[in-house]
Amino acid sequence: LVMMGTPIAPRYAAAHAGPGSELASDGWERFPASLATLLGCIADHGIDNVLFLSGDYHRHAELTLNLQAPGQAPVQARSLVTSGLYCPYP
């Protein structure tokens, strides 16, 4: 279980912004090398069933990440983004 304030996936901010907008982000899209190191470590060591628990989107999201290092068997991780207790947005 890995708990963090900013989700690693899905990457909503990058999907709705223009080129270069990652520099204005406080999310993982601003730090792609760090994200690659984190996910690469999980794949390299074959750590299966990691759950990333985070918030921040003002809505719920969940997905499965399929990670595979070169020459290694694939492993799965899950990203669960919880919505806030009070989210007045439609």
PDB file of N, CA and C in Angstrom:
ATOM      1  N   LEU A   1       0.851  -1.166   0.000  1.00  0.00           N
ATOM      2  CA  LEU A   1       0.000   0.000   0.000  1.00  0.00           C
ATOM      3  C   LEU A   1       0.898   1.230   0.000  1.00  0.00           C
ATOM      4  N   VAL A   2       0.705   2.081  -1.004  1.00  0.00           N
ATOM      5  CA  VAL A   2       1.461   3.320  -1.123  1.00  0.00           C
ATOM      6  C   VAL A   2       0.441   4.458  -1.102  1.00  0.00           C
ATOM      7  N   MET A   3       0.517   5.304  -0.079  1.00  0.00           N
ATOM      8  CA  MET A   3      -0.418   6.424   0.028  1.00  0.00           C
ATOM      9  C   MET A   3       0.302   7.707  -0.364  1.00  0.00           C
ATOM     10  N   MET A   4      -0.374   8.518  -1.176  1.00  0.00           N
ATOM     11  CA  MET A   4       0.223   9.763  -1.645  1.00  0.00           C
ATOM     12  C   MET A   4      -0.868  10.796  -1.890  1.00  0.00           C
ATOM     13  N   GLY A   5      -0.494  12.057  -1.830  1.00  0.00           N
ATOM     14  CA  GLY A   5      -1.457  13.128  -2.014  1.00  0.00           C
ATOM     15  C   GLY A   5      -1.847  13.359  -3.457  1.00  0.00           C
ATOM     16  N   THR A   6      -0.981  13.023  -4.377  1.00  0.00           N
ATOM     17  CA  THR A   6      -1.234  13.242  -5.801  1.00  0.00           C
ATOM     18  C   THR A   6      -1.284  11.903  -6.520  1.00  0.00           C
ATOM     19  N   PRO A   7      -2.335  11.644  -7.284  1.00  0.00           N
ATOM     20  CA  PRO A   7      -2.454  10.365  -7.986  1.00  0.00           C
ATOM     21  C   PRO A   7      -1.373  10.181  -9.051  1.00  0.00           C
ATOM     22  N   ILE A   8      -0.958   8.915  -9.234  1.00  0.00           N
ATOM     23  CA  ILE A   8      -0.047   8.624 -10.340  1.00  0.00           C
ATOM     24  C   ILE A   8      -0.828   8.335 -11.610  1.00  0.00           C
ATOM     25  N   ALA A   9      -2.064   7.892 -11.456  1.00  0.00           N
ATOM     26  CA  ALA A   9      -2.907   7.578 -12.617  1.00  0.00           C
ATOM     27  C   ALA A   9      -4.357   7.522 -12.165  1.00  0.00           C
ATOM     28  N   PRO A  10      -5.281   7.862 -13.015  1.00  0.00           N
ATOM     29  CA  PRO A  10      -5.118   8.413 -14.356  1.00  0.00           C
ATOM     30  C   PRO A  10      -4.612   9.840 -14.309  1.00  0.00           C
ATOM     31  N   ARG A  11      -4.050  10.289 -15.399  1.00  0.00           N
ATOM     32  CA  ARG A  11      -3.432  11.618 -15.443  1.00  0.00           C
ATOM     33  C   ARG A  11      -4.377  12.597 -16.114  1.00  0.00           C
ATOM     34  N   TYR A  12      -5.384  13.045 -15.381  1.00  0.00           N
ATOM     35  CA  TYR A  12      -6.381  13.964 -15.933  1.00  0.00           C
ATOM     36  C   TYR A  12      -5.778  15.296 -16.351  1.00  0.00           C
ATOM     37  N   ALA A  13      -4.918  15.857 -15.538  1.00  0.00           N
ATOM     38  CA  ALA A  13      -4.377  17.195 -15.819  1.00  0.00           C
ATOM     39  C   ALA A  13      -3.665  17.228 -17.167  1.00  0.00           C
ATOM     40  N   ALA A  14      -2.843  16.242 -17.439  1.00  0.00           N
ATOM     41  CA  ALA A  14      -2.096  16.219 -18.696  1.00  0.00           C
ATOM     42  C   ALA A  14      -3.007  16.001 -19.894  1.00  0.00           C
ATOM     43  N   ALA A  15      -4.100  15.269 -19.683  1.00  0.00           N
ATOM     44  CA  ALA A  15      -4.997  14.962 -20.793  1.00  0.00           C
ATOM     45  C   ALA A  15      -5.792  16.187 -21.246  1.00  0.00           C
ATOM     46  N   HIS A  16      -5.995  17.157 -20.368  1.00  0.00           N
ATOM     47  CA  HIS A  16      -6.831  18.304 -20.688  1.00  0.00           C
ATOM     48  C   HIS A  16      -6.049  19.604 -20.852  1.00  0.00           C
ATOM     49  N   ALA A  17      -4.768  19.549 -20.850  1.00  0.00           N
ATOM     50  CA  ALA A  17      -3.960  20.764 -20.926  1.00  0.00           C
ATOM     51  C   ALA A  17      -3.128  20.767 -22.206  1.00  0.00           C
ATOM     52  N   GLY A  18      -2.586  21.917 -22.533  1.00  0.00           N
ATOM     53  CA  GLY A  18      -1.784  22.051 -23.735  1.00  0.00           C
ATOM     54  C   GLY A  18      -0.330  21.672 -23.504  1.00  0.00           C
ATOM     55  N   PRO A  19       0.473  21.684 -24.570  1.00  0.00           N
ATOM     56  CA  PRO A  19       1.895  21.362 -24.462  1.00  0.00           C
ATOM     57  C   PRO A  19       2.605  22.283 -23.470  1.00  0.00           C
ATOM     58  N   GLY A  20       3.477  21.726 -22.672  1.00  0.00           N
ATOM     59  CA  GLY A  20       4.236  22.500 -21.693  1.00  0.00           C
ATOM     60  C   GLY A  20       3.503  22.748 -20.395  1.00  0.00           C
ATOM     61  N   SER A  21       2.239  22.337 -20.308  1.00  0.00           N
ATOM     62  CA  SER A  21       1.462  22.591 -19.095  1.00  0.00           C
ATOM     63  C   SER A  21       1.944  21.765 -17.908  1.00  0.00           C
ATOM     64  N   GLU A  22       2.696  20.714 -18.173  1.00  0.00           N
ATOM     65  CA  GLU A  22       3.191  19.892 -17.063  1.00  0.00           C
ATOM     66  C   GLU A  22       4.098  20.702 -16.136  1.00  0.00           C
ATOM     67  N   LEU A  23       4.706  21.757 -16.640  1.00  0.00           N
ATOM     68  CA  LEU A  23       5.569  22.593 -15.807  1.00  0.00           C
ATOM     69  C   LEU A  23       4.779  23.380 -14.766  1.00  0.00           C
ATOM     70  N   ALA A  24       3.511  23.596 -15.008  1.00  0.00           N
ATOM     71  CA  ALA A  24       2.667  24.323 -14.059  1.00  0.00           C
ATOM     72  C   ALA A  24       1.954  23.377 -13.102  1.00  0.00           C
ATOM     73  N   SER A  25       2.143  22.085 -13.267  1.00  0.00           N
ATOM     74  CA  SER A  25       1.439  21.082 -12.472  1.00  0.00           C
ATOM     75  C   SER A  25       2.186  20.776 -11.176  1.00  0.00           C
ATOM     76  N   ASP A  26       1.427  20.397 -10.149  1.00  0.00           N
ATOM     77  CA  ASP A  26       2.051  19.880  -8.933  1.00  0.00           C
ATOM     78  C   ASP A  26       1.901  18.367  -8.872  1.00  0.00           C
ATOM     79  N   GLY A  27       1.470  17.763  -9.990  1.00  0.00           N
ATOM     80  CA  GLY A  27       1.278  16.315 -10.068  1.00  0.00           C
ATOM     81  C   GLY A  27       2.500  15.614 -10.635  1.00  0.00           C
ATOM     82  N   TRP A  28       2.344  14.306 -10.833  1.00  0.00           N
ATOM     83  CA  TRP A  28       3.450  13.476 -11.310  1.00  0.00           C
ATOM     84  C   TRP A  28       3.881  13.828 -12.729  1.00  0.00           C
ATOM     85  N   GLU A  29       2.996  14.434 -13.537  1.00  0.00           N
ATOM     86  CA  GLU A  29       3.407  14.779 -14.902  1.00  0.00           C
ATOM     87  C   GLU A  29       4.544  15.793 -14.925  1.00  0.00           C
ATOM     88  N   ARG A  30       4.745  16.495 -13.827  1.00  0.00           N
ATOM     89  CA  ARG A  30       5.868  17.439 -13.748  1.00  0.00           C
ATOM     90  C   ARG A  30       7.182  16.727 -13.436  1.00  0.00           C
ATOM     91  N   PHE A  31       7.089  15.503 -12.948  1.00  0.00           N
ATOM     92  CA  PHE A  31       8.276  14.760 -12.527  1.00  0.00           C
ATOM     93  C   PHE A  31       8.319  13.385 -13.189  1.00  0.00           C
ATOM     94  N   PRO A  32       8.393  13.321 -14.510  1.00  0.00           N
ATOM     95  CA  PRO A  32       8.330  12.030 -15.191  1.00  0.00           C
ATOM     96  C   PRO A  32       9.484  11.088 -14.845  1.00  0.00           C
ATOM     97  N   ALA A  33      10.656  11.609 -14.575  1.00  0.00           N
ATOM     98  CA  ALA A  33      11.789  10.741 -14.223  1.00  0.00           C
ATOM     99  C   ALA A  33      11.549  10.067 -12.876  1.00  0.00           C
ATOM    100  N   SER A  34      10.991  10.808 -11.923  1.00  0.00           N
ATOM    101  CA  SER A  34      10.696  10.226 -10.604  1.00  0.00           C
ATOM    102  C   SER A  34       9.610   9.168 -10.714  1.00  0.00           C
ATOM    103  N   LEU A  35       8.589   9.433 -11.523  1.00  0.00           N
ATOM    104  CA  LEU A  35       7.519   8.456 -11.725  1.00  0.00           C
ATOM    105  C   LEU A  35       8.070   7.197 -12.391  1.00  0.00           C
ATOM    106  N   ALA A  36       8.920   7.370 -13.388  1.00  0.00           N
ATOM    107  CA  ALA A  36       9.525   6.226 -14.071  1.00  0.00           C
ATOM    108  C   ALA A  36      10.391   5.410 -13.108  1.00  0.00           C
ATOM    109  N   THR A  37      11.106   6.080 -12.208  1.00  0.00           N
ATOM    110  CA  THR A  37      11.928   5.375 -11.219  1.00  0.00           C
ATOM    111  C   THR A  37      11.055   4.555 -10.275  1.00  0.00           C
ATOM    112  N   LEU A  38       9.971   5.157  -9.790  1.00  0.00           N
ATOM    113  CA  LEU A  38       9.063   4.466  -8.870  1.00  0.00           C
ATOM    114  C   LEU A  38       8.427   3.245  -9.524  1.00  0.00           C
ATOM    115  N   LEU A  39       7.827   3.436 -10.700  1.00  0.00           N
ATOM    116  CA  LEU A  39       7.174   2.319 -11.372  1.00  0.00           C
ATOM    117  C   LEU A  39       8.184   1.288 -11.871  1.00  0.00           C
ATOM    118  N   GLY A  40       9.353   1.761 -12.303  1.00  0.00           N
ATOM    119  CA  GLY A  40      10.408   0.844 -12.731  1.00  0.00           C
ATOM    120  C   GLY A  40      10.910  -0.031 -11.611  1.00  0.00           C
ATOM    121  N   CYS A  41      11.015   0.520 -10.415  1.00  0.00           N
ATOM    122  CA  CYS A  41      11.451  -0.264  -9.257  1.00  0.00           C
ATOM    123  C   CYS A  41      10.455  -1.388  -8.958  1.00  0.00           C
ATOM    124  N   ILE A  42       9.182  -1.072  -9.039  1.00  0.00           N
ATOM    125  CA  ILE A  42       8.146  -2.080  -8.805  1.00  0.00           C
ATOM    126  C   ILE A  42       8.238  -3.177  -9.858  1.00  0.00           C
ATOM    127  N   ALA A  43       8.386  -2.788 -11.119  1.00  0.00           N
ATOM    128  CA  ALA A  43       8.481  -3.767 -12.206  1.00  0.00           C
ATOM    129  C   ALA A  43       9.776  -4.570 -12.132  1.00  0.00           C
ATOM    130  N   ASP A  44      10.896  -3.906 -11.875  1.00  0.00           N
ATOM    131  CA  ASP A  44      12.198  -4.589 -11.812  1.00  0.00           C
ATOM    132  C   ASP A  44      12.247  -5.656 -10.731  1.00  0.00           C
ATOM    133  N   HIS A  45      11.606  -5.381  -9.598  1.00  0.00           N
ATOM    134  CA  HIS A  45      11.637  -6.319  -8.469  1.00  0.00           C
ATOM    135  C   HIS A  45      10.433  -7.265  -8.461  1.00  0.00           C
ATOM    136  N   GLY A  46       9.570  -7.160  -9.460  1.00  0.00           N
ATOM    137  CA  GLY A  46       8.434  -8.066  -9.577  1.00  0.00           C
ATOM    138  C   GLY A  46       7.451  -7.947  -8.424  1.00  0.00           C
ATOM    139  N   ILE A  47       7.255  -6.749  -7.904  1.00  0.00           N
ATOM    140  CA  ILE A  47       6.353  -6.534  -6.773  1.00  0.00           C
ATOM    141  C   ILE A  47       4.932  -6.443  -7.309  1.00  0.00           C
ATOM    142  N   ASP A  48       4.158  -7.473  -7.086  1.00  0.00           N
ATOM    143  CA  ASP A  48       2.809  -7.557  -7.621  1.00  0.00           C
ATOM    144  C   ASP A  48       1.795  -7.034  -6.604  1.00  0.00           C
ATOM    145  N   ASN A  49       0.653  -6.580  -7.104  1.00  0.00           N
ATOM    146  CA  ASN A  49      -0.482  -6.151  -6.278  1.00  0.00           C
ATOM    147  C   ASN A  49      -0.199  -4.943  -5.402  1.00  0.00           C
ATOM    148  N   VAL A  50       0.559  -3.981  -5.907  1.00  0.00           N
ATOM    149  CA  VAL A  50       0.756  -2.715  -5.199  1.00  0.00           C
ATOM    150  C   VAL A  50      -0.513  -1.888  -5.366  1.00  0.00           C
ATOM    151  N   LEU A  51      -0.961  -1.253  -4.299  1.00  0.00           N
ATOM    152  CA  LEU A  51      -2.115  -0.358  -4.362  1.00  0.00           C
ATOM    153  C   LEU A  51      -1.653   1.051  -4.050  1.00  0.00           C
ATOM    154  N   PHE A  52      -1.855   1.967  -5.011  1.00  0.00           N
ATOM    155  CA  PHE A  52      -1.587   3.384  -4.804  1.00  0.00           C
ATOM    156  C   PHE A  52      -2.898   4.030  -4.388  1.00  0.00           C
ATOM    157  N   LEU A  53      -2.943   4.593  -3.196  1.00  0.00           N
ATOM    158  CA  LEU A  53      -4.140   5.238  -2.680  1.00  0.00           C
ATOM    159  C   LEU A  53      -3.877   6.732  -2.590  1.00  0.00           C
ATOM    160  N   SER A  54      -4.745   7.521  -3.223  1.00  0.00           N
ATOM    161  CA  SER A  54      -4.541   8.971  -3.232  1.00  0.00           C
ATOM    162  C   SER A  54      -5.879   9.686  -3.345  1.00  0.00           C
ATOM    163  N   GLY A  55      -5.809  10.995  -3.294  1.00  0.00           N
ATOM    164  CA  GLY A  55      -6.977  11.850  -3.481  1.00  0.00           C
ATOM    165  C   GLY A  55      -6.602  12.930  -4.465  1.00  0.00           C
ATOM    166  N   ASP A  56      -7.321  14.040  -4.483  1.00  0.00           N
ATOM    167  CA  ASP A  56      -6.918  15.233  -5.223  1.00  0.00           C
ATOM    168  C   ASP A  56      -7.770  15.568  -6.432  1.00  0.00           C
ATOM    169  N   TYR A  57      -8.534  14.667  -7.023  1.00  0.00           N
ATOM    170  CA  TYR A  57      -9.257  14.957  -8.254  1.00  0.00           C
ATOM    171  C   TYR A  57     -10.671  15.494  -8.036  1.00  0.00           C
ATOM    172  N   HIS A  58     -11.151  15.513  -6.819  1.00  0.00           N
ATOM    173  CA  HIS A  58     -12.534  15.889  -6.519  1.00  0.00           C
ATOM    174  C   HIS A  58     -13.519  14.913  -7.152  1.00  0.00           C
ATOM    175  N   ARG A  59     -13.055  13.702  -7.402  1.00  0.00           N
ATOM    176  CA  ARG A  59     -13.902  12.639  -7.934  1.00  0.00           C
ATOM    177  C   ARG A  59     -13.175  11.311  -7.754  1.00  0.00           C
ATOM    178  N   HIS A  60     -13.905  10.241  -7.911  1.00  0.00           N
ATOM    179  CA  HIS A  60     -13.358   8.904  -7.741  1.00  0.00           C
ATOM    180  C   HIS A  60     -12.792   8.398  -9.070  1.00  0.00           C
ATOM    181  N   ALA A  61     -11.702   7.674  -8.978  1.00  0.00           N
ATOM    182  CA  ALA A  61     -11.142   7.009 -10.161  1.00  0.00           C
ATOM    183  C   ALA A  61     -10.392   5.771  -9.698  1.00  0.00           C
ATOM    184  N   GLU A  62     -10.424   4.752 -10.502  1.00  0.00           N
ATOM    185  CA  GLU A  62      -9.617   3.563 -10.211  1.00  0.00           C
ATOM    186  C   GLU A  62      -9.231   2.887 -11.516  1.00  0.00           C
ATOM    187  N   LEU A  63      -8.056   2.297 -11.515  1.00  0.00           N
ATOM    188  CA  LEU A  63      -7.599   1.594 -12.698  1.00  0.00           C
ATOM    189  C   LEU A  63      -6.485   0.633 -12.338  1.00  0.00           C
ATOM    190  N   THR A  64      -6.220  -0.254 -13.270  1.00  0.00           N
ATOM    191  CA  THR A  64      -5.138  -1.227 -13.126  1.00  0.00           C
ATOM    192  C   THR A  64      -3.975  -0.796 -14.002  1.00  0.00           C
ATOM    193  N   LEU A  65      -2.775  -0.825 -13.440  1.00  0.00           N
ATOM    194  CA  LEU A  65      -1.555  -0.530 -14.184  1.00  0.00           C
ATOM    195  C   LEU A  65      -0.839  -1.849 -14.461  1.00  0.00           C
ATOM    196  N   ASN A  66      -0.507  -2.109 -15.694  1.00  0.00           N
ATOM    197  CA  ASN A  66       0.269  -3.284 -16.061  1.00  0.00           C
ATOM    198  C   ASN A  66       1.704  -2.826 -16.287  1.00  0.00           C
ATOM    199  N   LEU A  67       2.590  -3.283 -15.418  1.00  0.00           N
ATOM    200  CA  LEU A  67       3.992  -2.855 -15.461  1.00  0.00           C
ATOM    201  C   LEU A  67       4.863  -4.038 -15.864  1.00  0.00           C
ATOM    202  N   GLN A  68       5.841  -3.772 -16.719  1.00  0.00           N
ATOM    203  CA  GLN A  68       6.744  -4.844 -17.130  1.00  0.00           C
ATOM    204  C   GLN A  68       8.117  -4.281 -17.444  1.00  0.00           C
ATOM    205  N   ALA A  69       9.103  -4.796 -16.745  1.00  0.00           N
ATOM    206  CA  ALA A  69      10.488  -4.441 -17.020  1.00  0.00           C
ATOM    207  C   ALA A  69      11.008  -5.365 -18.118  1.00  0.00           C
ATOM    208  N   PRO A  70      11.997  -4.915 -18.886  1.00  0.00           N
ATOM    209  CA  PRO A  70      12.560  -5.764 -19.945  1.00  0.00           C
ATOM    210  C   PRO A  70      13.038  -7.103 -19.378  1.00  0.00           C
ATOM    211  N   GLY A  71      12.595  -8.183 -20.004  1.00  0.00           N
ATOM    212  CA  GLY A  71      13.010  -9.519 -19.588  1.00  0.00           C
ATOM    213  C   GLY A  71      12.331 -10.039 -18.326  1.00  0.00           C
ATOM    214  N   GLN A  72      11.365  -9.298 -17.797  1.00  0.00           N
ATOM    215  CA  GLN A  72      10.669  -9.698 -16.567  1.00  0.00           C
ATOM    216  C   GLN A  72       9.214 -10.035 -16.878  1.00  0.00           C
ATOM    217  N   ALA A  73       8.606 -10.804 -15.989  1.00  0.00           N
ATOM    218  CA  ALA A  73       7.174 -11.074 -16.110  1.00  0.00           C
ATOM    219  C   ALA A  73       6.401  -9.812 -15.731  1.00  0.00           C
ATOM    220  N   PRO A  74       5.243  -9.585 -16.321  1.00  0.00           N
ATOM    221  CA  PRO A  74       4.457  -8.395 -15.972  1.00  0.00           C
ATOM    222  C   PRO A  74       3.892  -8.497 -14.553  1.00  0.00           C
ATOM    223  N   VAL A  75       3.726  -7.349 -13.929  1.00  0.00           N
ATOM    224  CA  VAL A  75       3.080  -7.258 -12.615  1.00  0.00           C
ATOM    225  C   VAL A  75       1.956  -6.232 -12.711  1.00  0.00           C
ATOM    226  N   GLN A  76       1.005  -6.355 -11.822  1.00  0.00           N
ATOM    227  CA  GLN A  76      -0.106  -5.417 -11.807  1.00  0.00           C
ATOM    228  C   GLN A  76      -0.077  -4.573 -10.548  1.00  0.00           C
ATOM    229  N   ALA A  77      -0.447  -3.315 -10.708  1.00  0.00           N
ATOM    230  CA  ALA A  77      -0.626  -2.393  -9.593  1.00  0.00           C
ATOM    231  C   ALA A  77      -1.981  -1.724  -9.800  1.00  0.00           C
ATOM    232  N   ARG A  78      -2.563  -1.241  -8.728  1.00  0.00           N
ATOM    233  CA  ARG A  78      -3.851  -0.554  -8.818  1.00  0.00           C
ATOM    234  C   ARG A  78      -3.688   0.869  -8.327  1.00  0.00           C
ATOM    235  N   SER A  79      -4.412   1.785  -8.953  1.00  0.00           N
ATOM    236  CA  SER A  79      -4.467   3.164  -8.511  1.00  0.00           C
ATOM    237  C   SER A  79      -5.907   3.450  -8.108  1.00  0.00           C
ATOM    238  N   LEU A  80      -6.099   3.842  -6.869  1.00  0.00           N
ATOM    239  CA  LEU A  80      -7.418   4.181  -6.353  1.00  0.00           C
ATOM    240  C   LEU A  80      -7.377   5.625  -5.885  1.00  0.00           C
ATOM    241  N   VAL A  81      -8.173   6.471  -6.546  1.00  0.00           N
ATOM    242  CA  VAL A  81      -8.245   7.890  -6.220  1.00  0.00           C
ATOM    243  C   VAL A  81      -9.590   8.115  -5.546  1.00  0.00           C
ATOM    244  N   THR A  82      -9.561   8.605  -4.318  1.00  0.00           N
ATOM    245  CA  THR A  82     -10.802   8.839  -3.593  1.00  0.00           C
ATOM    246  C   THR A  82     -11.257  10.277  -3.760  1.00  0.00           C
ATOM    247  N   SER A  83     -12.543  10.450  -3.817  1.00  0.00           N
ATOM    248  CA  SER A  83     -13.076  11.805  -3.881  1.00  0.00           C
ATOM    249  C   SER A  83     -13.067  12.399  -2.481  1.00  0.00           C
ATOM    250  N   GLY A  84     -13.166  13.694  -2.394  1.00  0.00           N
ATOM    251  CA  GLY A  84     -13.182  14.360  -1.097  1.00  0.00           C
ATOM    252  C   GLY A  84     -14.483  14.123  -0.348  1.00  0.00           C
ATOM    253  N   LEU A  85     -14.470  14.405   0.944  1.00  0.00           N
ATOM    254  CA  LEU A  85     -15.686  14.276   1.732  1.00  0.00           C
ATOM    255  C   LEU A  85     -16.700  15.342   1.352  1.00  0.00           C
ATOM    256  N   TYR A  86     -16.230  16.497   0.882  1.00  0.00           N
ATOM    257  CA  TYR A  86     -17.121  17.563   0.448  1.00  0.00           C
ATOM    258  C   TYR A  86     -16.663  18.048  -0.918  1.00  0.00           C
ATOM    259  N   CYS A  87     -17.393  17.737  -1.944  1.00  0.00           N
ATOM    260  CA  CYS A  87     -17.036  18.099  -3.312  1.00  0.00           C
ATOM    261  C   CYS A  87     -18.244  18.753  -3.967  1.00  0.00           C
ATOM    262  N   PRO A  88     -18.363  20.062  -3.918  1.00  0.00           N
ATOM    263  CA  PRO A  88     -19.561  20.712  -4.452  1.00  0.00           C
ATOM    264  C   PRO A  88     -19.591  20.845  -5.963  1.00  0.00           C
ATOM    265  N   TYR A  89     -18.629  20.270  -6.654  1.00  0.00           N
ATOM    266  CA  TYR A  89     -18.592  20.379  -8.114  1.00  0.00           C
ATOM    267  C   TYR A  89     -19.584  19.415  -8.740  1.00  0.00           C
ATOM    268  N   PRO A  90     -20.192  19.769  -9.857  1.00  0.00           N
ATOM    269  CA  PRO A  90     -21.131  18.857 -10.508  1.00  0.00           C
ATOM    270  C   PRO A  90     -20.418  17.671 -11.139  1.00  0.00           C
TER     271      PRO A  90
END
